PDB file of N, CA and C in Angstrom:
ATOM      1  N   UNK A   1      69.693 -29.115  -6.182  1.00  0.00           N
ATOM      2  CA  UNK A   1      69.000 -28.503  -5.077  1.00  0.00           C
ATOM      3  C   UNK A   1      69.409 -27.038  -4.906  1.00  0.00           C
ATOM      4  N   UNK A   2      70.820 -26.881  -5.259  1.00  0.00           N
ATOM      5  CA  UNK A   2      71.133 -25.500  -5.074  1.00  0.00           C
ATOM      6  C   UNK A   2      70.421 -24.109  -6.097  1.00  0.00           C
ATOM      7  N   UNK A   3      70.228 -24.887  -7.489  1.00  0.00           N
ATOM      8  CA  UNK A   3      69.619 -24.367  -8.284  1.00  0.00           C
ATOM      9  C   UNK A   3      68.127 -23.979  -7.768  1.00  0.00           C
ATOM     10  N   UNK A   4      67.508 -24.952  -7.124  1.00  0.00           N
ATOM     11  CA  UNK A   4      66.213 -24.603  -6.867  1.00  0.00           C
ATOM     12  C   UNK A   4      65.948 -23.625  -5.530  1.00  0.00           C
ATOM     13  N   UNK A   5      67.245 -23.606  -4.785  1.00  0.00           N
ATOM     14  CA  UNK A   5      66.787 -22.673  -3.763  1.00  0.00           C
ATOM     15  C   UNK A   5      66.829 -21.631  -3.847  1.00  0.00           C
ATOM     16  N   UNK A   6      68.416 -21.276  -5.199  1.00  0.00           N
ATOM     17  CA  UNK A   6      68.490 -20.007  -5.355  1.00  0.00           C
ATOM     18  C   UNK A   6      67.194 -19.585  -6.541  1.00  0.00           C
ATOM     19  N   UNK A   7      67.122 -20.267  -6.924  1.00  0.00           N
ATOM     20  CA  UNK A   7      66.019 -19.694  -7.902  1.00  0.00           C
ATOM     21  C   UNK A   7      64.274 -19.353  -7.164  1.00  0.00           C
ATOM     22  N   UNK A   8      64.387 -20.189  -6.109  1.00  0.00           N
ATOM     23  CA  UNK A   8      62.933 -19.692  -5.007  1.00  0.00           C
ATOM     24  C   UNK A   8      63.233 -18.451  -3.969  1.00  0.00           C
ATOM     25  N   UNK A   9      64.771 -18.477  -3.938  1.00  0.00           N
ATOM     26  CA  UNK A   9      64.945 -17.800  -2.467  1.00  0.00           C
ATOM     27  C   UNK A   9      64.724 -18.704  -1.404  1.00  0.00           C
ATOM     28  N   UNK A  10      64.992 -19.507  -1.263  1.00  0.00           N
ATOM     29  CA  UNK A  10      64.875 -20.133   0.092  1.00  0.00           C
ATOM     30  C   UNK A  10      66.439 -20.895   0.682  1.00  0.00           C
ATOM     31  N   UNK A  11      66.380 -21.221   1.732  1.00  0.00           N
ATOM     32  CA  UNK A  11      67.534 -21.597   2.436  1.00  0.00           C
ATOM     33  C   UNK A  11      67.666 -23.007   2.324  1.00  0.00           C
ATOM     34  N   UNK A  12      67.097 -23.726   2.968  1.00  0.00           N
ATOM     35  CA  UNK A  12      67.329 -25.163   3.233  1.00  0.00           C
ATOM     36  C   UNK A  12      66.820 -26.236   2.099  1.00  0.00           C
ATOM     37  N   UNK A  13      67.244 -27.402   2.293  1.00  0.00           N
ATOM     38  CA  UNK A  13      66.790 -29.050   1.494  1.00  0.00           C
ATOM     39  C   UNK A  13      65.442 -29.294   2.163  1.00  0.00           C
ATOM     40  N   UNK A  14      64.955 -28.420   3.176  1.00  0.00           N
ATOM     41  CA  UNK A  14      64.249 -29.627   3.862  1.00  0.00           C
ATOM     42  C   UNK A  14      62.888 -28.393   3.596  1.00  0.00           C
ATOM     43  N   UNK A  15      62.873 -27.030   3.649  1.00  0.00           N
ATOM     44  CA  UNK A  15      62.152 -26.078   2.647  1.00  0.00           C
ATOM     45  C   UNK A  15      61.629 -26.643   1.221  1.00  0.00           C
ATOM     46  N   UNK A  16      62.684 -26.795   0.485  1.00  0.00           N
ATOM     47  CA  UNK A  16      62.524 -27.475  -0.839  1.00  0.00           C
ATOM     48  C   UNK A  16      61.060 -28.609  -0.818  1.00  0.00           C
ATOM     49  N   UNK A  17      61.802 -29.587   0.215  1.00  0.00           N
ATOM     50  CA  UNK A  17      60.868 -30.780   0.299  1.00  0.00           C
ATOM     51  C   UNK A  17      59.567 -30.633   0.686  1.00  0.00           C
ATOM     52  N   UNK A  18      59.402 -29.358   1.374  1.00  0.00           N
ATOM     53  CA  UNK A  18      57.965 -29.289   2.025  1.00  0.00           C
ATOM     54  C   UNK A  18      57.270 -28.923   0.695  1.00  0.00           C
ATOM     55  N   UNK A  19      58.020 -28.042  -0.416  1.00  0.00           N
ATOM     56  CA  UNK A  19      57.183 -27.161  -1.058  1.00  0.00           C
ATOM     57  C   UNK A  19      56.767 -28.026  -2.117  1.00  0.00           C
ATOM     58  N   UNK A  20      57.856 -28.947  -2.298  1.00  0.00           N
ATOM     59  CA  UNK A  20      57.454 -29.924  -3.480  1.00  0.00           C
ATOM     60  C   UNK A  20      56.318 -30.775  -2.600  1.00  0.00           C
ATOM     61  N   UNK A  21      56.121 -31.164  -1.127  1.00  0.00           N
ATOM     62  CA  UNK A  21      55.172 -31.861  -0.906  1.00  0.00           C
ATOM     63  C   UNK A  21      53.710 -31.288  -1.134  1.00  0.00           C
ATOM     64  N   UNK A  22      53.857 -29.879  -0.448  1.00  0.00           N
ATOM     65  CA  UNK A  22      52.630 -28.821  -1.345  1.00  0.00           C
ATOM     66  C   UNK A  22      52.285 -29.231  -2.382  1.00  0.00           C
ATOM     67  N   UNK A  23      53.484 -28.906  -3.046  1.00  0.00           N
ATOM     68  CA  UNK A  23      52.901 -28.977  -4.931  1.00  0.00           C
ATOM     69  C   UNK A  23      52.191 -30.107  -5.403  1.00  0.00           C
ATOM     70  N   UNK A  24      52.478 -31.334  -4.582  1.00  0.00           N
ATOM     71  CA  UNK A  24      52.226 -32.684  -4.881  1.00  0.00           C
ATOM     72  C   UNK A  24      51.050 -32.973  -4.150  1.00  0.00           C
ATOM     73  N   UNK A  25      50.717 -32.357  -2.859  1.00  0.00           N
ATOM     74  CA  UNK A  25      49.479 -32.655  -2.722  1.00  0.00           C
ATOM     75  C   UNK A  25      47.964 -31.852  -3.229  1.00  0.00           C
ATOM     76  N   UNK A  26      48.660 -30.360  -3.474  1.00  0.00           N
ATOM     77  CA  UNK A  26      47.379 -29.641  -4.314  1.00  0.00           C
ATOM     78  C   UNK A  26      46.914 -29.978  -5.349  1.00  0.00           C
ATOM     79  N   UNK A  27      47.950 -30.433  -5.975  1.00  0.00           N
ATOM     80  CA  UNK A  27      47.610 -30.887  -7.729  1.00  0.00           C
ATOM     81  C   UNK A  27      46.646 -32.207  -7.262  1.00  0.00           C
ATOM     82  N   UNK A  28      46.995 -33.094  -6.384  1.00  0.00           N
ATOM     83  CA  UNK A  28      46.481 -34.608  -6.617  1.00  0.00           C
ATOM     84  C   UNK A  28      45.092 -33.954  -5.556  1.00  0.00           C
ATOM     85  N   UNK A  29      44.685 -33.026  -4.638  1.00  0.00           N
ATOM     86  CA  UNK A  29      43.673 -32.705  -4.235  1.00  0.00           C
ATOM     87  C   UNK A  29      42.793 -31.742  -5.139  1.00  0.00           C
ATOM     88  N   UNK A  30      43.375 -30.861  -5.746  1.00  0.00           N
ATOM     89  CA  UNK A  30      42.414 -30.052  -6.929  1.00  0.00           C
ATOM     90  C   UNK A  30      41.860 -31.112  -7.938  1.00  0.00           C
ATOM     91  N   UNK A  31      42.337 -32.710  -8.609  1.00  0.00           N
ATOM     92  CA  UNK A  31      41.987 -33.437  -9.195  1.00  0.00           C
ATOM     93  C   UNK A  31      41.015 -33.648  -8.635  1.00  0.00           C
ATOM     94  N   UNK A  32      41.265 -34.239  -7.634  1.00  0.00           N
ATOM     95  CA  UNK A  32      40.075 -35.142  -7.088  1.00  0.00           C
ATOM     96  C   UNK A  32      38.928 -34.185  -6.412  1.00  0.00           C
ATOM     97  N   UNK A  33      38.870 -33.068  -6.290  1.00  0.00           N
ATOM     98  CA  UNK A  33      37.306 -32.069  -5.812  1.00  0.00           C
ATOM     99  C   UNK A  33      36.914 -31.995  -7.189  1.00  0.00           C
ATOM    100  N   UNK A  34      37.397 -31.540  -8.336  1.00  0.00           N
ATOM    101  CA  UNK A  34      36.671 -31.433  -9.328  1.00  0.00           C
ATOM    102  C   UNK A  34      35.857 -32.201 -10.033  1.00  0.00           C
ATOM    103  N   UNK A  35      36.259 -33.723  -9.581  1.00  0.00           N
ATOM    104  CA  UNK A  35      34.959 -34.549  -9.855  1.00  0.00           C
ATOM    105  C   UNK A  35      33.767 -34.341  -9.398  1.00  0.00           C
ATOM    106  N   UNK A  36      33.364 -34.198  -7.901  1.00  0.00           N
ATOM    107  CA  UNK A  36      32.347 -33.790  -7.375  1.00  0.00           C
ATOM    108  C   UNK A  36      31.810 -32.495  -7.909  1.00  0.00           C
ATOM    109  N   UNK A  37      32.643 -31.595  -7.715  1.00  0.00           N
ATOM    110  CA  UNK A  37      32.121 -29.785  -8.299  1.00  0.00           C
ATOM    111  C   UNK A  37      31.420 -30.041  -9.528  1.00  0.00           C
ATOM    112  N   UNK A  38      32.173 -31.261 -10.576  1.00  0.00           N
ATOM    113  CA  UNK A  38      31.118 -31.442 -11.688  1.00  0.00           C
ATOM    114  C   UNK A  38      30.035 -32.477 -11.514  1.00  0.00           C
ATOM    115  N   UNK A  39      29.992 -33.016 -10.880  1.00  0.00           N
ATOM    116  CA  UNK A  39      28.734 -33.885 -10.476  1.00  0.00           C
ATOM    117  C   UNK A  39      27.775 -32.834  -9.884  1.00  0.00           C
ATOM    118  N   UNK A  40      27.962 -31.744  -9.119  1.00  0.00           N
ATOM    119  CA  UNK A  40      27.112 -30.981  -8.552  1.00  0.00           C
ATOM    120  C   UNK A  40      26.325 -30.136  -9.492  1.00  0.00           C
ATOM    121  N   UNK A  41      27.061 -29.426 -10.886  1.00  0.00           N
ATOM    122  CA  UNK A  41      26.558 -28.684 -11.572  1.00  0.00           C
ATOM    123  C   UNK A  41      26.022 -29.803 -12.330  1.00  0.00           C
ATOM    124  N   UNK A  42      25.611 -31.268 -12.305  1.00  0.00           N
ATOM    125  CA  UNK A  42      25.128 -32.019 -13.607  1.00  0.00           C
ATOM    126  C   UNK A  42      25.686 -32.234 -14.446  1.00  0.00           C
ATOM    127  N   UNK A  43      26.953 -32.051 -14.181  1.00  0.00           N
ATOM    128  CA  UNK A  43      28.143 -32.746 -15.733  1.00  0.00           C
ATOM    129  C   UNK A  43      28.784 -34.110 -15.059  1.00  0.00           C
ATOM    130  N   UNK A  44      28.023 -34.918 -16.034  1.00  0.00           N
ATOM    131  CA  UNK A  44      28.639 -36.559 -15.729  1.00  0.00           C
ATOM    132  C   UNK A  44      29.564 -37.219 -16.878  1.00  0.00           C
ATOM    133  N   UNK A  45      30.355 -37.857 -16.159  1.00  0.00           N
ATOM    134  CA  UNK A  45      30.905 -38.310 -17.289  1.00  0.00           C
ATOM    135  C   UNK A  45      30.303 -39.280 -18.545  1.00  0.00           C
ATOM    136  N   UNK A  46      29.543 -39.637 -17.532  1.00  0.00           N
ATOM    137  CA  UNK A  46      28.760 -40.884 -18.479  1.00  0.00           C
ATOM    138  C   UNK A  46      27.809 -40.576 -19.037  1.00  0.00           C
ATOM    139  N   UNK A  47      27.275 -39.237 -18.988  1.00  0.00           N
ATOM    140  CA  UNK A  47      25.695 -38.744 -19.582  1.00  0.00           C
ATOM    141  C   UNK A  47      26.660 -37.348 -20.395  1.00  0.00           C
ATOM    142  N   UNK A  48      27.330 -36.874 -19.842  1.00  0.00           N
ATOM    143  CA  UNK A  48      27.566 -35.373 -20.537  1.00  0.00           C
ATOM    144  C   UNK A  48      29.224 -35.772 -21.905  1.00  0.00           C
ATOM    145  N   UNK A  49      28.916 -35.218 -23.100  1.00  0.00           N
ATOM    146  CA  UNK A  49      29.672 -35.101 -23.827  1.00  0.00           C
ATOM    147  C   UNK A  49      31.190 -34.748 -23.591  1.00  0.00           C
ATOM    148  N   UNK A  50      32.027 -36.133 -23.794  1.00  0.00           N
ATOM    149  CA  UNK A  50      33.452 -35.991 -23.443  1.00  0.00           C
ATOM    150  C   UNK A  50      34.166 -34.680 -23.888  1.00  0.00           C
ATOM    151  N   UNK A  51      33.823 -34.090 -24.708  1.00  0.00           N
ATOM    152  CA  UNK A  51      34.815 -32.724 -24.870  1.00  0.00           C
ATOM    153  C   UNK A  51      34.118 -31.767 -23.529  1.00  0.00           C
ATOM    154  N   UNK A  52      32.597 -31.286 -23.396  1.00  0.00           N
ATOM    155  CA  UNK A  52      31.779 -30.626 -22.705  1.00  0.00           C
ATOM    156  C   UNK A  52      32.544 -30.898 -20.790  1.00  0.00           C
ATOM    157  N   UNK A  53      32.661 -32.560 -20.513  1.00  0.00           N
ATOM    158  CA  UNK A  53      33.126 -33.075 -19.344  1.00  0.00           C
ATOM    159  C   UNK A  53      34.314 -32.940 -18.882  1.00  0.00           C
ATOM    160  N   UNK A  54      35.692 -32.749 -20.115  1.00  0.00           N
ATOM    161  CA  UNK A  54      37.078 -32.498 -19.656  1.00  0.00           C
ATOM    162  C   UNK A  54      37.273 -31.243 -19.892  1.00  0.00           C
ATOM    163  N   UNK A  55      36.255 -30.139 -20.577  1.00  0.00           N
ATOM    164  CA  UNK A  55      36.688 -28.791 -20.560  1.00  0.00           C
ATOM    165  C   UNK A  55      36.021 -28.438 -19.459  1.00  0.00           C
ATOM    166  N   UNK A  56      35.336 -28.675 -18.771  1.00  0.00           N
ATOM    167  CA  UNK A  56      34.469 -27.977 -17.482  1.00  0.00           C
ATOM    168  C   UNK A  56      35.313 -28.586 -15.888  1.00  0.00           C
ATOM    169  N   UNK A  57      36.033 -29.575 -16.628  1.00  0.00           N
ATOM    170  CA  UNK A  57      36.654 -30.403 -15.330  1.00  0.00           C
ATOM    171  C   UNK A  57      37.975 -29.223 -15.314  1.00  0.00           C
ATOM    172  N   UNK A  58      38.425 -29.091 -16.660  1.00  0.00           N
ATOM    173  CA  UNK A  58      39.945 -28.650 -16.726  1.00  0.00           C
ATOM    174  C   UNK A  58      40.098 -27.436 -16.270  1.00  0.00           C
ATOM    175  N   UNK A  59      38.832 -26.675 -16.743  1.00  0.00           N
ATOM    176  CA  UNK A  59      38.365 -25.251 -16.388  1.00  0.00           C
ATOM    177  C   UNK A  59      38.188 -25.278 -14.778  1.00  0.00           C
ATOM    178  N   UNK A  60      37.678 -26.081 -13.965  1.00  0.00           N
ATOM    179  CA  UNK A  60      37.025 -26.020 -12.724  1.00  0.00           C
ATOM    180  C   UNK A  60      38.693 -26.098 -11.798  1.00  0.00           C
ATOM    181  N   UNK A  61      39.826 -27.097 -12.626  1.00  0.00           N
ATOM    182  CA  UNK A  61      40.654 -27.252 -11.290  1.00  0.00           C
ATOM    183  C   UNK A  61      41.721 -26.433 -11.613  1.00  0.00           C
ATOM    184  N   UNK A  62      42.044 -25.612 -12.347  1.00  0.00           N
ATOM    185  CA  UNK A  62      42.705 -23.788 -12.074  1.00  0.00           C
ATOM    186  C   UNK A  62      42.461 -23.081 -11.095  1.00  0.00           C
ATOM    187  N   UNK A  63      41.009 -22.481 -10.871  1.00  0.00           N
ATOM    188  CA  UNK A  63      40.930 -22.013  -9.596  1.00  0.00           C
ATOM    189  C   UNK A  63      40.794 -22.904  -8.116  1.00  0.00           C
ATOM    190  N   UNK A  64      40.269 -24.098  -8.631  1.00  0.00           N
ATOM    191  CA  UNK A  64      40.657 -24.855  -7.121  1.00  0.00           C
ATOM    192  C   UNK A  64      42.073 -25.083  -6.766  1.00  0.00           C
ATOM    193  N   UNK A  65      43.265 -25.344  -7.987  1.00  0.00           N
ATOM    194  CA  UNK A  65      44.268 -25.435  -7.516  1.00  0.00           C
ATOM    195  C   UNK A  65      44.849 -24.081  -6.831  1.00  0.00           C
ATOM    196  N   UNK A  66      44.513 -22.825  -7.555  1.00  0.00           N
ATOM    197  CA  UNK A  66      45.078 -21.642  -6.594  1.00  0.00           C
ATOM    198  C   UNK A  66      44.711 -21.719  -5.544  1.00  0.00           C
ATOM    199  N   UNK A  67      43.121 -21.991  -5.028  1.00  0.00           N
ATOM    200  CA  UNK A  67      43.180 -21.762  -4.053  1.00  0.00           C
ATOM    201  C   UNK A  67      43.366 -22.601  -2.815  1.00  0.00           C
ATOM    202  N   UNK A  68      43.647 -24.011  -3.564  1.00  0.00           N
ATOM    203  CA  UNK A  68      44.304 -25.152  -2.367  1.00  0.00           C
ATOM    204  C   UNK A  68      45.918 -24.582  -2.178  1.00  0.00           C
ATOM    205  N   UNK A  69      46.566 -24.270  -3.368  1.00  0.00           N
ATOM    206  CA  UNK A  69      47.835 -24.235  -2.683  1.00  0.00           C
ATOM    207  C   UNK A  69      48.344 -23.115  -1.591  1.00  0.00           C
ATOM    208  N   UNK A  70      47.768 -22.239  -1.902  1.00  0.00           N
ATOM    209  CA  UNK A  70      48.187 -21.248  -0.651  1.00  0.00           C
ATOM    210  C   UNK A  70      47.657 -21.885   0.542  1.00  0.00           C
ATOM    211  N   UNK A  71      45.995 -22.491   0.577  1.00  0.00           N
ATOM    212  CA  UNK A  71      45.896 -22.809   1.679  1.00  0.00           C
ATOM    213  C   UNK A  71      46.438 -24.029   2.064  1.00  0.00           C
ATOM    214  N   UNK A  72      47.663 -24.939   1.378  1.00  0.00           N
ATOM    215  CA  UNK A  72      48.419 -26.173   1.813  1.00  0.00           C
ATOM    216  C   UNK A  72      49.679 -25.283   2.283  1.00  0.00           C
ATOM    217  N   UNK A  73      50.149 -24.495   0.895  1.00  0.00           N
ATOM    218  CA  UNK A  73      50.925 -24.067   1.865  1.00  0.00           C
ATOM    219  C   UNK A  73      50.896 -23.323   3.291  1.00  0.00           C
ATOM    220  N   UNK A  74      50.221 -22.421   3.437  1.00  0.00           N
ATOM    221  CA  UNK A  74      50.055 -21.844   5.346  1.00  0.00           C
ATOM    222  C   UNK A  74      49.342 -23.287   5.743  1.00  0.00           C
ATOM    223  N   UNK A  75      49.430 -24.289   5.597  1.00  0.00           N
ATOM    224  CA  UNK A  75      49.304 -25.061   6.518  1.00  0.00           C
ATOM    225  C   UNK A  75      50.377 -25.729   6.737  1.00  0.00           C
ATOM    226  N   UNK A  76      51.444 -25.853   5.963  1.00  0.00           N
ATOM    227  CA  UNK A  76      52.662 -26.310   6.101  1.00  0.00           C
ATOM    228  C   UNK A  76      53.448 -25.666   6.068  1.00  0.00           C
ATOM    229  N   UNK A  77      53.420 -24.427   6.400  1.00  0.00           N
ATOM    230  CA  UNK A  77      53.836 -23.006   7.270  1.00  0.00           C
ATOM    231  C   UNK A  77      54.879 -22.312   5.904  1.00  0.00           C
ATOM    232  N   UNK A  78      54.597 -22.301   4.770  1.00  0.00           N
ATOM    233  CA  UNK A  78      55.108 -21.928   3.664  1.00  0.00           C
ATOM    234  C   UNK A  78      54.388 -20.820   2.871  1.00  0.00           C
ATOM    235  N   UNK A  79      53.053 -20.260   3.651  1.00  0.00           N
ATOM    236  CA  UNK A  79      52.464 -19.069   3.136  1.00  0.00           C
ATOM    237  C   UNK A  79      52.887 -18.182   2.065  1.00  0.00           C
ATOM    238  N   UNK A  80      54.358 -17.333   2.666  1.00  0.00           N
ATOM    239  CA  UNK A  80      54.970 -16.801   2.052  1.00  0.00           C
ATOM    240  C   UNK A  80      55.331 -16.650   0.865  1.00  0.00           C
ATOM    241  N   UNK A  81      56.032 -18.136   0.535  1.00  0.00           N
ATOM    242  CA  UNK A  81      56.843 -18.515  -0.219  1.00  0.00           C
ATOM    243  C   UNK A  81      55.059 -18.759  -1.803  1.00  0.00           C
ATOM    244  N   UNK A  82      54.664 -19.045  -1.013  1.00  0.00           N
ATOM    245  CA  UNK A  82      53.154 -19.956  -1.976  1.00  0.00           C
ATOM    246  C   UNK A  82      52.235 -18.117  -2.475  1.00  0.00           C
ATOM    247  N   UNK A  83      51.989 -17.582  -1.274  1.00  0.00           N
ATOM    248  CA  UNK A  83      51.722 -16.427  -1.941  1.00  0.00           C
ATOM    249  C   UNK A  83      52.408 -15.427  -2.944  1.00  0.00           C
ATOM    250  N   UNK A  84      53.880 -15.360  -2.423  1.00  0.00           N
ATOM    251  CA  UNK A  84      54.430 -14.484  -4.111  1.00  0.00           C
ATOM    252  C   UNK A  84      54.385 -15.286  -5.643  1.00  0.00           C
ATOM    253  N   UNK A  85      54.412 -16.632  -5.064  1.00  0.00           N
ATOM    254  CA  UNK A  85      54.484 -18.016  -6.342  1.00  0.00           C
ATOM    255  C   UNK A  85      53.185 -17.586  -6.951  1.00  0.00           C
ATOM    256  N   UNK A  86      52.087 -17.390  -6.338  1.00  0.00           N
ATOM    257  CA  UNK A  86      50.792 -17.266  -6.677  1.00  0.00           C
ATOM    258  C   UNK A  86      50.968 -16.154  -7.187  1.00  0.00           C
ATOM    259  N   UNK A  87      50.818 -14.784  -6.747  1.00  0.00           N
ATOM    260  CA  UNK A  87      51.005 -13.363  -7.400  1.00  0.00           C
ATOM    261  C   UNK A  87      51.593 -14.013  -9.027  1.00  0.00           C
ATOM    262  N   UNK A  88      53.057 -13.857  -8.377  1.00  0.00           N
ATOM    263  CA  UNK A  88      53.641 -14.265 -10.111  1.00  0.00           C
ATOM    264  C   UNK A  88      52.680 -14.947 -11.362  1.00  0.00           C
ATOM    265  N   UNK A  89      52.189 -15.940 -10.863  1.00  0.00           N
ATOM    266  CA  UNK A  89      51.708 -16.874 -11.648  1.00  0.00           C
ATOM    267  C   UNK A  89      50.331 -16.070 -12.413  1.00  0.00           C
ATOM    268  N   UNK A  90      49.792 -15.474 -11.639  1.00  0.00           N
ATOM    269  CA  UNK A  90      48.681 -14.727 -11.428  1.00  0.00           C
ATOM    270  C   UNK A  90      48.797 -14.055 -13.060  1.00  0.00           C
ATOM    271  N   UNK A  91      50.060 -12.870 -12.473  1.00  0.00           N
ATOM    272  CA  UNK A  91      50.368 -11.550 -13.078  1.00  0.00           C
ATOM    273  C   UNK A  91      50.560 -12.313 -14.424  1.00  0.00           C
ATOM    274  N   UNK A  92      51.475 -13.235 -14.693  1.00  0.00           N
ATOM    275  CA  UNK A  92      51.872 -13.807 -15.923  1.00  0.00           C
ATOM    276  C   UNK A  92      50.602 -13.909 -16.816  1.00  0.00           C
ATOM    277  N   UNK A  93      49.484 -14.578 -15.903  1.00  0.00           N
ATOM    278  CA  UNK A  93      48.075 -14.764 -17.134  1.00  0.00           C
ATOM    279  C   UNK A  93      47.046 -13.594 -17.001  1.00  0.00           C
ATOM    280  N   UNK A  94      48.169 -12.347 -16.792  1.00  0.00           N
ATOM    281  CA  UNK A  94      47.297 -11.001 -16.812  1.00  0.00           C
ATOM    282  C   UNK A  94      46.119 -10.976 -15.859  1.00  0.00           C
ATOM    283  N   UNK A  95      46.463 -11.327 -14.321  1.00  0.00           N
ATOM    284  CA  UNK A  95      44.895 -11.685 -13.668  1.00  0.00           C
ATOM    285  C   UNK A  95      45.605 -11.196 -12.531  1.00  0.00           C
ATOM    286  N   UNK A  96      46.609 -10.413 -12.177  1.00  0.00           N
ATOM    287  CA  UNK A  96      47.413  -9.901 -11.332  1.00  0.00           C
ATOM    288  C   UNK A  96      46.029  -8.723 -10.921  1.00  0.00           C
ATOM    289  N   UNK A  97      45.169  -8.151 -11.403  1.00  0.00           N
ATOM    290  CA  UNK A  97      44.231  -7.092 -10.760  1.00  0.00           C
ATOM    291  C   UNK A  97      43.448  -7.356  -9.765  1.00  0.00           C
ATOM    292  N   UNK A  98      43.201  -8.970 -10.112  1.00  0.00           N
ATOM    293  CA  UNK A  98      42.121  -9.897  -9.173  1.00  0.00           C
ATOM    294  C   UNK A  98      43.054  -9.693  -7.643  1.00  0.00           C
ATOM    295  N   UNK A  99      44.585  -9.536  -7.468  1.00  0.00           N
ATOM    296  CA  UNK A  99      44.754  -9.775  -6.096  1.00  0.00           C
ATOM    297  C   UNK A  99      45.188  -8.334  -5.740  1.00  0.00           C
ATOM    298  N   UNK A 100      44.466  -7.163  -6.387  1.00  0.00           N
ATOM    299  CA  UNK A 100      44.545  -5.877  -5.750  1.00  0.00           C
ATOM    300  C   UNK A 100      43.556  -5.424  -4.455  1.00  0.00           C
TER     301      UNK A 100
END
């Protein structure tokens, strides 16, 4: 735990826990919208070509996950911490211009 706080900057165990609850609920909520988002554009699983269906799914929940986690985190009052995570992450896949 100590490793992970100093490596986030943050203070407490109970910080930690919120952020991992973030992390754990964006990922399992960006899964589950991207089924619909592809049902909306007409990509089914059962009619549209399995490579065509998991690259449009895989493609679709990148940007839904950015933009659930900042908004999980300021809802679980971790804004902060979720917006520089984001920047970073951003900058790393050279897309750091998008948040100028």
């Amino acid at each position: 735990m100590n490793k992970l706080k100093q490596r986030w900057g943050i203070d407490s165990n109970f910080q930690i826990i919120v952020i991992l609850i973030v992390f754990a609920i964006t990922g399992s909520s960006a899964v589950k919208i991207a089924g619909p988002v592809c049902d909306f554009f007409g990509i089914y699983r059962d009619t549209s070509p399995w490579y065509l269906y998991w690259a449009v799914r895989i493609l679709l929940i990148f940007p839904i996950y950015q933009i659930l986690l900042v908004l999980f985190g300021w809802i679980f009052g971790q804004f902060d911490f979720f917006w520089k995570f984001e920047k970073k992450m951003l900058s790393r896949l050279g897309l750091s211009r998008f948040l100028n």
